[in-house]
C-alpha cells in the first residue's frame, strides 16, 4: 500500500520504497522515513498534494511524487 491510500488519522509502518528515481529515496531516508518508522497521516490537501504526516515526533509535508515512492503497511 502507498501513503496516498491512507486518510487523516491513519497510522502505518514504512516497509520499503518503490523502484523509481533514487533521489526521492535518498531524500526520504534523510527525512527519517526509514524502514520500520511509524508514520501518522495528519492532513491531506483537497487535491491530495501535499500530505502532512508525523514521523519520529515531528511534522513533515510530502508532495505526491515523494509520497508515491513510500510503501507502507497499515496498522500499529
Short mmCIF file of C-alpha atoms in Angstrom, two decimals:
data_model
loop_
_atom_site.label_atom_id
_atom_site.label_comp_id
_atom_site.label_asym_id
_atom_site.label_seq_id
_atom_site.Cartn_x
_atom_site.Cartn_y
_atom_site.Cartn_z
CA UNK A 1 0.00 0.00 0.00
CA UNK A 2 1.16 3.53 -0.62
CA UNK A 3 0.99 6.53 1.67
CA UNK A 4 -1.61 8.17 -0.57
CA UNK A 5 -4.04 5.33 0.25
CA UNK A 6 -4.26 6.45 3.89
CA UNK A 7 -6.65 9.01 5.32
CA UNK A 8 -6.14 11.62 8.04
CA UNK A 9 -5.70 9.91 11.41
CA UNK A 10 -4.41 6.62 9.96
CA UNK A 11 -1.09 5.17 11.09
CA UNK A 12 1.23 2.95 9.11
CA UNK A 13 4.71 1.45 9.18
CA UNK A 14 7.24 2.09 6.41
CA UNK A 15 8.06 -1.26 4.77
CA UNK A 16 10.00 -0.13 1.71
CA UNK A 17 10.30 2.08 -1.34
CA UNK A 18 9.14 1.93 -4.95
CA UNK A 19 11.70 1.40 -7.66
CA UNK A 20 11.99 4.92 -9.01
CA UNK A 21 14.29 7.91 -9.02
CA UNK A 22 16.91 7.28 -6.33
CA UNK A 23 16.96 10.99 -5.42
CA UNK A 24 13.47 10.66 -3.90
CA UNK A 25 14.53 7.62 -1.89
CA UNK A 26 17.61 9.40 -0.59
CA UNK A 27 15.51 12.41 0.36
CA UNK A 28 13.00 10.24 2.25
CA UNK A 29 15.80 8.46 4.12
CA UNK A 30 17.35 11.81 5.06
CA UNK A 31 13.98 12.92 6.49
CA UNK A 32 13.85 9.88 8.78
CA UNK A 33 11.45 7.78 6.75
CA UNK A 34 13.41 4.56 7.19
CA UNK A 35 12.02 1.01 7.21
CA UNK A 36 10.13 0.34 10.42
CA UNK A 37 9.31 4.00 11.08
CA UNK A 38 5.75 4.66 12.21
CA UNK A 39 4.00 7.46 10.33
CA UNK A 40 0.67 9.09 11.13
CA UNK A 41 -1.27 10.99 8.49
CA UNK A 42 -2.22 14.37 9.94
CA UNK A 43 -3.84 16.05 6.97
CA UNK A 44 -4.32 15.58 3.24
CA UNK A 45 -4.80 18.61 0.99
CA UNK A 46 -8.04 18.68 -1.05
CA UNK A 47 -6.30 17.58 -4.24
CA UNK A 48 -4.00 15.19 -2.37
CA UNK A 49 -0.90 17.33 -2.61
CA UNK A 50 0.77 17.78 -0.14
CA UNK A 51 0.25 15.18 2.56
CA UNK A 52 1.14 16.19 6.12
CA UNK A 53 2.48 13.35 8.27
CA UNK A 54 4.03 12.90 11.69
CA UNK A 55 7.18 10.79 11.90
CA UNK A 56 9.65 10.45 14.76
CA UNK A 57 7.94 13.25 16.71
CA UNK A 58 7.93 15.92 14.03
CA UNK A 59 5.56 17.03 11.26
CA UNK A 60 6.54 16.65 7.65
CA UNK A 61 4.83 17.56 4.37
CA UNK A 62 5.37 15.40 1.31
CA UNK A 63 4.43 16.06 -2.29
CA UNK A 64 2.55 13.39 -4.25
CA UNK A 65 5.67 12.29 -6.12
CA UNK A 66 7.58 11.81 -2.85
CA UNK A 67 4.68 10.10 -1.09
CA UNK A 68 4.22 7.68 -4.01
CA UNK A 69 7.74 6.31 -3.51
CA UNK A 70 6.95 5.28 0.07
CA UNK A 71 5.44 1.82 0.67
CA UNK A 72 3.64 1.37 3.98
CA UNK A 73 1.73 -1.28 5.90
CA UNK A 74 -1.42 -0.17 7.67
CA UNK A 75 -1.81 -0.73 11.38
CA UNK A 76 0.22 -0.26 14.60
#
